[in-house]
Amino acid sequence: MKISILFVDDDKDVIDGYKRMLFSMKKEWEQYYALSGEEALKILEENKIDVIVSDMKMPGMDGTELLGKVKELYPRILRIILSGHQDEIKIINTTTLAHQFLLKPCDTNQIKSVIEDAFSLRTNLENEKLMSIINGIGQLPAIPELYLEIERMMNSQDVSLAIVSKLISKDPAITAKILQTVNSAFFGLPRRVSSLIDALSFLGTNTIKSIILYLQSFASANYPPETRAYCEEVGRHSLMVALTAKEIGKIENKDKQMLDDIYIAGILHDIGKIILMQVPGYYNKMSILNSTGTRNSIDIEYQLLGVSHEWVGAYLLGIWGLPKTVIEAIAFHHSPGKVNESEVTALSILHVANAFVNYKGEKFAGNELDVDFSYLGNLDLLTKLEFWWESTKKFSEPDNE
């Protein structure tokens, strides 16, 4: 089935340029073009559009206003801002409205890559209602108690980026938004950034504060106490998994880039659970089905929604432009056997780290771990599990959160 894409720009020469550049994609993409926000909305009324790529600075209705309307009226549409205007504050604004930001001049391959990567994940999410919820998210519920502490730290003259990074890592929502921002084309970085310390260094104090400010206004929304408590628990678990996974990576002598990917995958691996809290009534239904605390969360998710938190989180972070290694690890962290691998990767390490943190035994019992033994056996990792567990069990203790 063709992907339908709407391009919006007030400059006719730019529109004509799109048509020339994307002529070779006519068999794969149904292409629509608009010279204004108003014209774009008319096209949206009359056609089912999958992706909108809009210029930011246009007369009348600008790109930010247009995408705000698209988010409200057509939340399932993938929203991309394309602009040559390097206004930092506007970029922070658009991260709540656009899934990705591309900087002019933007070549065909970059546009194709962004769209195709997003749709390779979308094929695993067939629930239209859920698609609307995911694509409608600009911000994720964050842990309110961290805000003042982070802000105080950011205002301190003596604090190091490592300390700030460690604190921010406790909150998957803030972590995800910072990484979405630094990986936008606005910053023109030559590679995808998965290190929180690198992201803080690139963005700078003022940008980080702006992100926190936007999330803070969202966090003040009227979420029930039990939902906030659940998000906090997800944050605690995620931090322990991230620390465990990174330590395993060090044992396996992985390079800095891989260690960064492993850590961020750990922090964000359950962010799909936080996203699912925005599905009306889901938390209460999930709580009833898991009243004994013994049911598998993925079984419940499929029963209620037809999709798992793995794919929900991977899809959103994928369209936000996070590194592919991180996305794959998150998408398959409960089912790594679906990926054909011949070496230890972020996925295999995350899979084991998550099982270690969930394991409640005081002594190692490999047969009680919730892991894919066949997958780990194919990678010759089964004999390493006990040493890994002994080396990382300290991270699963409450006083190490």
XYZ file of C-alpha atoms in Angstrom:
401
model
C 0.000 0.000 0.000
C 1.286 3.463 -0.922
C 2.299 5.988 1.726
C 0.468 9.297 1.205
C 2.558 12.405 1.883
C 1.580 16.071 1.914
C 4.310 18.690 1.324
C 3.553 22.276 2.357
C 5.616 25.352 1.404
C 4.611 28.864 0.346
C 7.472 28.990 -2.196
C 6.355 27.493 -5.534
C 9.980 26.913 -6.557
C 10.451 24.737 -3.462
C 7.299 22.759 -4.265
C 8.483 22.275 -7.862
C 11.828 21.121 -6.466
C 10.072 18.496 -4.334
C 8.203 17.236 -7.387
C 11.423 16.842 -9.357
C 13.354 15.252 -6.479
C 10.608 12.800 -5.572
C 9.470 11.843 -9.067
C 11.246 8.489 -8.670
C 9.067 7.757 -5.601
C 5.728 8.033 -7.414
C 5.164 4.274 -7.279
C 5.816 4.117 -3.516
C 4.360 7.466 -2.389
C 1.069 9.195 -3.137
C 2.232 12.822 -3.195
C 0.196 15.950 -2.450
C 1.393 19.559 -2.475
C 0.080 22.762 -0.883
C 1.262 26.384 -1.053
C -0.290 27.416 2.283
C -1.525 26.074 5.581
C -5.110 26.742 4.551
C -4.694 24.756 1.320
C -3.063 21.939 3.287
C -6.049 21.677 5.640
C -8.405 21.360 2.654
C -6.314 18.520 1.241
C -6.355 16.838 4.648
C -10.159 17.059 4.759
C -10.485 15.300 1.416
C -7.707 12.694 1.572
C -6.219 10.186 3.997
C -2.688 11.486 4.572
C 0.012 9.487 6.374
C 2.778 12.116 6.562
C 2.904 15.908 6.440
C 6.172 17.738 5.710
C 5.717 21.468 6.290
C 7.920 24.527 6.055
C 8.109 26.409 9.341
C 8.055 30.050 8.225
C 5.077 30.817 5.979
C 2.810 33.889 5.676
C -0.578 33.614 7.314
C -0.698 30.210 8.966
C 2.894 29.195 9.684
C 4.181 25.639 10.042
C 3.891 25.587 13.812
C 0.228 26.632 13.725
C -0.515 24.181 10.917
C 1.053 21.226 12.711
C -0.788 22.196 15.887
C -4.068 21.851 13.989
C -2.941 18.599 12.372
C -1.996 17.172 15.763
C -5.450 18.043 17.106
C -7.529 16.982 14.092
C -5.452 14.145 12.619
C -3.228 12.800 15.401
C -2.282 9.617 13.503
C -0.371 11.625 10.855
C 3.428 11.692 11.077
C 4.404 15.372 11.379
C 7.726 16.748 10.081
C 8.906 20.368 10.127
C 11.329 21.472 7.398
C 12.982 24.862 7.777
C 16.074 26.936 7.162
C 15.463 29.141 10.181
C 17.755 28.270 13.079
C 15.679 29.707 15.893
C 16.443 27.632 18.995
C 13.314 28.557 20.949
C 11.097 27.737 17.967
C 12.793 24.358 17.700
C 11.942 23.575 21.336
C 8.348 24.603 20.597
C 8.104 22.366 17.547
C 9.306 19.268 19.403
C 5.872 19.235 21.045
C 4.131 19.488 17.648
C 6.441 17.765 15.164
C 7.895 14.301 15.390
C 11.032 15.385 13.555
C 12.719 18.596 12.447
C 14.694 18.684 9.178
C 16.950 21.566 8.225
C 16.996 23.100 4.737
C 18.539 22.332 2.337
C 17.344 18.762 2.788
C 18.074 16.137 0.152
C 15.740 13.415 -1.054
C 17.619 10.633 0.709
C 17.217 12.304 4.107
C 13.465 12.737 3.672
C 13.122 9.160 2.391
C 15.164 7.792 5.290
C 13.076 9.553 7.954
C 9.766 8.436 6.462
C 10.783 4.869 5.631
C 12.311 4.299 9.078
C 9.080 5.432 10.730
C 6.889 3.255 8.535
C 9.040 0.176 8.997
C 7.948 0.337 12.647
C 4.373 1.375 11.951
C 3.630 -1.935 10.212
C 3.747 -3.562 13.653
C 1.080 -1.216 15.042
C -2.216 -1.926 13.333
C -4.477 -0.541 16.047
C -5.760 2.765 14.607
C -6.884 4.110 17.984
C -3.478 3.420 19.462
C -1.747 4.971 16.430
C -3.690 8.179 17.041
C -2.671 8.247 20.693
C 0.999 7.637 19.927
C 1.252 10.175 17.117
C -0.712 12.707 19.147
C 1.861 12.722 21.918
C 4.118 15.755 22.083
C 5.240 15.139 25.629
C 5.264 12.164 27.953
C 4.209 12.277 31.595
C 7.333 12.983 33.614
C 8.142 12.543 37.288
C 7.238 15.910 38.877
C 9.462 15.509 41.949
C 12.577 15.678 39.787
C 11.901 19.075 38.259
C 12.920 21.372 41.086
C 15.971 19.248 41.824
C 17.099 19.335 38.191
C 16.489 23.072 37.964
C 18.471 23.731 41.153
C 21.309 21.628 39.810
C 21.316 23.379 36.440
C 21.597 26.728 38.236
C 24.578 25.606 40.306
C 28.041 26.743 39.252
C 29.770 23.654 40.642
C 27.673 20.820 39.260
C 29.109 18.561 36.541
C 27.273 17.287 33.473
C 27.794 13.747 34.753
C 25.830 14.518 37.930
C 23.026 16.259 36.019
C 22.938 13.361 33.546
C 22.604 10.813 36.343
C 19.661 12.708 37.826
C 17.892 13.195 34.488
C 18.372 9.486 33.733
C 15.833 8.715 36.459
C 13.133 10.163 34.231
C 12.495 8.422 30.888
C 10.240 11.266 29.705
C 12.835 14.028 30.091
C 15.532 11.738 28.700
C 13.458 10.993 25.594
C 12.660 14.654 24.950
C 16.298 15.759 25.313
C 17.439 13.059 22.885
C 14.662 13.924 20.439
C 15.812 17.542 20.468
C 19.548 16.933 20.101
C 18.955 14.464 17.259
C 16.882 16.947 15.269
C 18.531 18.230 12.095
C 18.618 21.718 13.622
C 21.881 20.874 15.372
C 23.383 19.281 12.261
C 25.297 16.615 14.162
C 27.136 14.043 12.016
C 25.796 11.061 14.005
C 22.874 10.069 16.173
C 23.477 10.952 19.825
C 22.566 8.408 22.490
C 24.793 9.692 25.311
C 22.909 11.928 27.708
C 26.130 13.696 28.721
C 26.905 14.453 25.055
C 23.348 15.701 24.575
C 23.589 18.028 27.580
C 26.913 19.333 26.310
C 25.555 20.009 22.809
C 22.299 21.597 23.940
C 23.597 23.781 26.749
C 21.956 24.924 29.964
C 19.334 27.263 28.483
C 17.991 24.697 26.034
C 17.817 22.006 28.719
C 15.925 24.395 30.988
C 13.502 25.162 28.146
C 12.799 21.466 27.635
C 12.237 20.967 31.354
C 9.939 24.003 31.447
C 7.751 22.594 28.662
C 7.588 19.207 30.324
C 6.861 20.824 33.673
C 3.703 22.429 32.338
C 2.615 19.012 31.054
C 3.417 17.315 34.357
C 0.999 19.617 36.161
C -1.884 17.976 34.291
C -4.454 16.184 36.391
C -2.992 12.676 36.436
C -4.341 10.385 39.165
C -1.846 9.658 41.975
C -1.768 5.952 41.099
C -0.751 6.749 37.505
C 2.039 9.052 38.680
C 3.203 6.365 41.110
C 3.230 3.812 38.296
C 5.340 6.126 36.094
C 7.762 6.629 38.983
C 8.080 2.858 39.385
C 8.791 2.498 35.662
C 11.483 5.165 36.052
C 13.114 3.358 38.988
C 13.080 0.022 37.201
C 14.444 1.569 33.999
C 17.385 3.178 35.778
C 18.345 -0.132 37.411
C 18.149 -1.882 34.039
C 20.270 0.838 32.412
C 22.989 0.589 35.070
C 22.956 -3.207 34.892
C 23.119 -3.223 31.100
C 25.969 -0.724 30.947
C 27.985 -2.770 33.440
C 27.506 -5.895 31.317
C 28.639 -3.873 28.311
C 31.799 -2.878 30.166
C 32.477 -6.516 31.084
C 32.161 -7.368 27.393
C 34.580 -4.529 26.478
C 32.064 -2.674 24.325
C 33.143 0.720 22.958
C 31.814 4.075 24.188
C 29.169 4.371 21.456
C 27.796 0.933 22.272
C 27.827 1.671 26.014
C 25.887 4.887 25.363
C 23.336 3.004 23.252
C 23.000 0.276 25.883
C 22.444 2.776 28.693
C 19.847 4.846 26.829
C 18.053 1.681 25.686
C 17.864 0.689 29.350
C 16.479 4.057 30.423
C 13.856 4.048 27.663
C 13.034 0.347 27.251
C 9.699 0.581 29.111
C 8.661 4.034 27.935
C 5.865 2.316 26.016
C 4.278 1.534 29.387
C 4.176 5.251 30.160
C 2.640 6.008 26.768
C -0.082 3.419 27.373
C -1.150 5.334 30.483
C -2.705 7.861 28.084
C -5.159 5.274 26.752
C -8.449 6.062 28.551
C -9.280 3.417 31.141
C -6.208 1.317 30.383
C -4.531 1.648 33.785
C -7.614 0.484 35.695
C -8.232 -2.464 33.356
C -4.571 -3.449 33.496
C -4.563 -3.257 37.293
C -7.626 -5.510 37.553
C -6.175 -8.126 35.191
C -2.889 -8.096 37.092
C -4.357 -7.872 40.600
C -2.183 -10.794 41.737
C 0.967 -9.268 40.240
C 1.809 -12.551 38.512
C 0.571 -11.995 34.960
C 2.945 -11.135 32.147
C 2.551 -7.449 31.225
C 2.829 -8.165 27.501
C 0.019 -10.750 27.657
C -2.209 -8.131 29.293
C -1.249 -5.491 26.723
C -2.127 -7.768 23.825
C -5.401 -8.751 25.495
C -6.463 -5.131 26.022
C -4.853 -3.324 23.082
C -3.498 -5.837 20.600
C 0.044 -4.456 20.840
C 2.925 -4.500 23.337
C 4.725 -1.687 25.149
C 7.912 -2.766 23.309
C 6.548 -1.718 19.935
C 4.680 1.319 21.212
C 7.858 2.749 22.739
C 10.056 1.790 19.795
C 7.671 3.378 17.309
C 7.442 6.728 19.075
C 11.186 6.946 19.716
C 11.800 5.875 16.120
C 9.783 8.716 14.653
C 11.505 11.036 17.120
C 14.787 10.101 15.437
C 16.662 8.120 18.093
C 19.469 5.759 16.972
C 18.405 2.541 15.211
C 20.453 0.385 17.602
C 18.461 1.783 20.530
C 15.136 1.384 18.720
C 15.801 -2.268 17.864
C 16.828 -3.074 21.431
C 13.626 -1.524 22.789
C 11.380 -3.135 20.155
C 12.585 -6.673 20.901
C 13.785 -6.620 24.512
C 11.225 -9.291 25.485
C 11.504 -11.232 22.221
C 15.124 -11.023 20.998
C 14.848 -14.334 19.154
C 12.940 -12.495 16.410
C 16.189 -10.751 15.430
C 18.931 -12.634 13.623
C 22.153 -11.846 15.512
C 25.597 -13.411 15.617
C 27.226 -11.244 18.290
C 26.484 -9.532 21.595
C 24.525 -6.340 20.921
C 22.561 -3.706 22.818
C 19.503 -5.936 22.365
C 21.046 -9.064 23.895
C 22.494 -7.105 26.805
C 19.220 -5.242 27.462
C 17.272 -8.517 27.355
C 19.500 -10.026 30.042
C 19.690 -6.857 32.173
C 15.898 -6.570 32.269
C 15.643 -10.202 33.397
C 18.282 -9.649 36.097
C 16.440 -6.659 37.574
C 13.141 -8.571 37.536
C 14.743 -11.623 39.175
C 14.038 -11.654 42.920
C 16.201 -14.577 44.029
C 19.027 -14.016 46.503
C 21.180 -16.640 44.799
C 21.681 -17.157 41.101
C 19.378 -19.706 39.486
C 19.725 -19.406 35.735
C 16.734 -21.621 34.975
C 14.469 -19.148 36.813
C 15.460 -16.163 34.687
C 12.841 -14.861 32.258
C 15.126 -14.999 29.212
C 15.132 -16.572 25.773
C 17.524 -19.461 26.449
C 17.646 -20.554 22.813
C 18.600 -17.046 21.670
C 21.288 -16.672 24.355
C 22.574 -20.171 23.631
C 23.072 -19.323 19.966
C 25.243 -16.396 21.091
C 27.202 -18.598 23.551
C 26.098 -16.409 26.463
C 24.541 -18.953 28.830
C 27.838 -19.673 30.577
C 28.346 -15.948 31.197
C 25.038 -15.285 32.939
C 26.105 -16.141 36.476
C 29.215 -13.942 36.327
C 27.198 -11.095 34.826
C 24.575 -11.448 37.554
C 27.151 -11.490 40.371
C 28.811 -8.408 38.867
C 25.592 -6.405 38.500
C 23.214 -7.494 41.285
C 24.197 -4.404 43.309
C 22.286 -2.245 40.808
C 19.006 -4.012 41.604
C 19.176 -3.069 45.276
C 16.912 -0.186 46.430
C 19.731 1.981 47.779
C 21.373 2.016 44.349
C 18.443 3.549 42.448
